[in-house]
């Protein structure tokens, strides 16, 4: 199978774009090779899945807010013990942080204007989507954007605008390749989230997701992600 190996501090294996079935087959071959040669990964190793479910033009039309609200990145990050990794923090943690900033700023704001969590969530995502380097506004989203980049979040939408794909960064960890079934399930979950985001039908999914993230009610967050209700 075609791969490129880059040597920095440690090897990095990069495959070319592959159809889903062939990509899973390639992962299986890498798994077999690592098993046969007793190759292991440590806790800092990541498996980054770059994925699209349509043409670049179609992917650029995708609703990135809906994509985040339809993907359970916290569950997957916890499964791989990467939920506190600074290079792939789950969006659910950023949403809770954003909600806290919105409440704080609204308490201090003496004017008639009050920040809206859903609008700030959209501003945060589109800030990462656009790839802008710095933000001088005092909005809650900009407070986070001045400290966070595309490579700090579990689901990186920064490649959507130019290249038409999404990077999922939360898989990996110590000997993660041994759990191929979990990796297959994660990839299928990513694809389902993209299909939901391409359809673009919200039906209140984003608002419910934001609400339960700020309540830290994981069972209801999970229900919204899976069912949209």
mmCIF file with all atom_site columns, N, CA and C in Angstrom, residues 101-116 138-140:
data_model
loop_
_atom_site.group_PDB
_atom_site.id
_atom_site.type_symbol
_atom_site.label_atom_id
_atom_site.label_alt_id
_atom_site.label_comp_id
_atom_site.label_asym_id
_atom_site.label_entity_id
_atom_site.label_seq_id
_atom_site.pdbx_PDB_ins_code
_atom_site.Cartn_x
_atom_site.Cartn_y
_atom_site.Cartn_z
_atom_site.occupancy
_atom_site.B_iso_or_equiv
_atom_site.pdbx_formal_charge
_atom_site.auth_seq_id
_atom_site.auth_comp_id
_atom_site.auth_asym_id
_atom_site.auth_atom_id
_atom_site.pdbx_PDB_model_num
ATOM 1  N N  . UNK A 1 101 ? -17.746 32.161 29.506 1.00 0.00 ? 101 UNK A N  1
ATOM 2  C CA . UNK A 1 101 ? -17.311 33.506 29.113 1.00 0.00 ? 101 UNK A CA 1
ATOM 3  C C  . UNK A 1 101 ? -18.519 34.365 28.736 1.00 0.00 ? 101 UNK A C  1
ATOM 4  N N  . UNK A 1 102 ? -19.484 33.783 28.020 1.00 0.00 ? 102 UNK A N  1
ATOM 5  C CA . UNK A 1 102 ? -20.699 34.510 27.644 1.00 0.00 ? 102 UNK A CA 1
ATOM 6  C C  . UNK A 1 102 ? -21.423 34.997 28.897 1.00 0.00 ? 102 UNK A C  1
ATOM 7  N N  . UNK A 1 103 ? -21.591 34.130 29.879 1.00 0.00 ? 103 UNK A N  1
ATOM 8  C CA . UNK A 1 103 ? -22.277 34.515 31.117 1.00 0.00 ? 103 UNK A CA 1
ATOM 9  C C  . UNK A 1 103 ? -21.519 35.613 31.844 1.00 0.00 ? 103 UNK A C  1
ATOM 10 N N  . UNK A 1 104 ? -20.203 35.480 31.911 1.00 0.00 ? 104 UNK A N  1
ATOM 11 C CA . UNK A 1 104 ? -19.391 36.494 32.609 1.00 0.00 ? 104 UNK A CA 1
ATOM 12 C C  . UNK A 1 104 ? -19.483 37.847 31.934 1.00 0.00 ? 104 UNK A C  1
ATOM 13 N N  . UNK A 1 105 ? -19.360 37.860 30.621 1.00 0.00 ? 105 UNK A N  1
ATOM 14 C CA . UNK A 1 105 ? -19.397 39.130 29.893 1.00 0.00 ? 105 UNK A CA 1
ATOM 15 C C  . UNK A 1 105 ? -20.785 39.757 29.933 1.00 0.00 ? 105 UNK A C  1
ATOM 16 N N  . UNK A 1 106 ? -21.826 38.923 29.891 1.00 0.00 ? 106 UNK A N  1
ATOM 17 C CA . UNK A 1 106 ? -23.181 39.462 29.949 1.00 0.00 ? 106 UNK A CA 1
ATOM 18 C C  . UNK A 1 106 ? -23.487 40.054 31.325 1.00 0.00 ? 106 UNK A C  1
ATOM 19 N N  . UNK A 1 107 ? -22.912 39.479 32.384 1.00 0.00 ? 107 UNK A N  1
ATOM 20 C CA . UNK A 1 107 ? -23.104 40.054 33.724 1.00 0.00 ? 107 UNK A CA 1
ATOM 21 C C  . UNK A 1 107 ? -22.430 41.414 33.843 1.00 0.00 ? 107 UNK A C  1
ATOM 22 N N  . UNK A 1 108 ? -21.257 41.555 33.195 1.00 0.00 ? 108 UNK A N  1
ATOM 23 C CA . UNK A 1 108 ? -20.495 42.796 33.282 1.00 0.00 ? 108 UNK A CA 1
ATOM 24 C C  . UNK A 1 108 ? -20.964 43.849 32.291 1.00 0.00 ? 108 UNK A C  1
ATOM 25 N N  . UNK A 1 109 ? -21.684 43.421 31.275 1.00 0.00 ? 109 UNK A N  1
ATOM 26 C CA . UNK A 1 109 ? -22.090 44.329 30.200 1.00 0.00 ? 109 UNK A CA 1
ATOM 27 C C  . UNK A 1 109 ? -23.271 45.179 30.645 1.00 0.00 ? 109 UNK A C  1
ATOM 28 N N  . UNK A 1 110 ? -23.050 46.474 30.761 1.00 0.00 ? 110 UNK A N  1
ATOM 29 C CA . UNK A 1 110 ? -24.103 47.382 31.213 1.00 0.00 ? 110 UNK A CA 1
ATOM 30 C C  . UNK A 1 110 ? -24.989 47.875 30.074 1.00 0.00 ? 110 UNK A C  1
ATOM 31 N N  . UNK A 1 111 ? -24.573 47.629 28.840 1.00 0.00 ? 111 UNK A N  1
ATOM 32 C CA . UNK A 1 111 ? -25.350 48.118 27.708 1.00 0.00 ? 111 UNK A CA 1
ATOM 33 C C  . UNK A 1 111 ? -26.514 47.170 27.421 1.00 0.00 ? 111 UNK A C  1
ATOM 34 N N  . UNK A 1 112 ? -27.300 47.540 26.438 1.00 0.00 ? 112 UNK A N  1
ATOM 35 C CA . UNK A 1 112 ? -28.458 46.732 26.073 1.00 0.00 ? 112 UNK A CA 1
ATOM 36 C C  . UNK A 1 112 ? -28.043 45.447 25.363 1.00 0.00 ? 112 UNK A C  1
ATOM 37 N N  . UNK A 1 113 ? -26.796 45.407 24.834 1.00 0.00 ? 113 UNK A N  1
ATOM 38 C CA . UNK A 1 113 ? -26.365 44.260 24.030 1.00 0.00 ? 113 UNK A CA 1
ATOM 39 C C  . UNK A 1 113 ? -25.933 43.104 24.924 1.00 0.00 ? 113 UNK A C  1
ATOM 40 N N  . UNK A 1 114 ? -26.442 41.921 24.617 1.00 0.00 ? 114 UNK A N  1
ATOM 41 C CA . UNK A 1 114 ? -26.049 40.710 25.326 1.00 0.00 ? 114 UNK A CA 1
ATOM 42 C C  . UNK A 1 114 ? -25.558 39.682 24.306 1.00 0.00 ? 114 UNK A C  1
ATOM 43 N N  . UNK A 1 115 ? -24.485 38.998 24.664 1.00 0.00 ? 115 UNK A N  1
ATOM 44 C CA . UNK A 1 115 ? -23.945 37.983 23.772 1.00 0.00 ? 115 UNK A CA 1
ATOM 45 C C  . UNK A 1 115 ? -24.832 36.751 23.764 1.00 0.00 ? 115 UNK A C  1
ATOM 46 N N  . UNK A 1 116 ? -24.942 36.133 22.603 1.00 0.00 ? 116 UNK A N  1
ATOM 47 C CA . UNK A 1 116 ? -25.744 34.922 22.416 1.00 0.00 ? 116 UNK A CA 1
ATOM 48 C C  . UNK A 1 116 ? -24.808 33.735 22.210 1.00 0.00 ? 116 UNK A C  1
ATOM 49 N N  . UNK A 1 138 ? -13.793 42.072 21.439 1.00 0.00 ? 138 UNK A N  1
ATOM 50 C CA . UNK A 1 138 ? -13.935 41.666 22.835 1.00 0.00 ? 138 UNK A CA 1
ATOM 51 C C  . UNK A 1 138 ? -14.999 40.597 23.014 1.00 0.00 ? 138 UNK A C  1
ATOM 52 N N  . UNK A 1 139 ? -15.417 39.957 21.946 1.00 0.00 ? 139 UNK A N  1
ATOM 53 C CA . UNK A 1 139 ? -16.464 38.949 22.048 1.00 0.00 ? 139 UNK A CA 1
ATOM 54 C C  . UNK A 1 139 ? -15.940 37.699 22.749 1.00 0.00 ? 139 UNK A C  1
ATOM 55 N N  . UNK A 1 140 ? -16.834 36.897 23.347 1.00 0.00 ? 140 UNK A N  1
ATOM 56 C CA . UNK A 1 140 ? -16.412 35.645 23.995 1.00 0.00 ? 140 UNK A CA 1
ATOM 57 C C  . UNK A 1 140 ? -15.653 34.718 23.052 1.00 0.00 ? 140 UNK A C  1
#
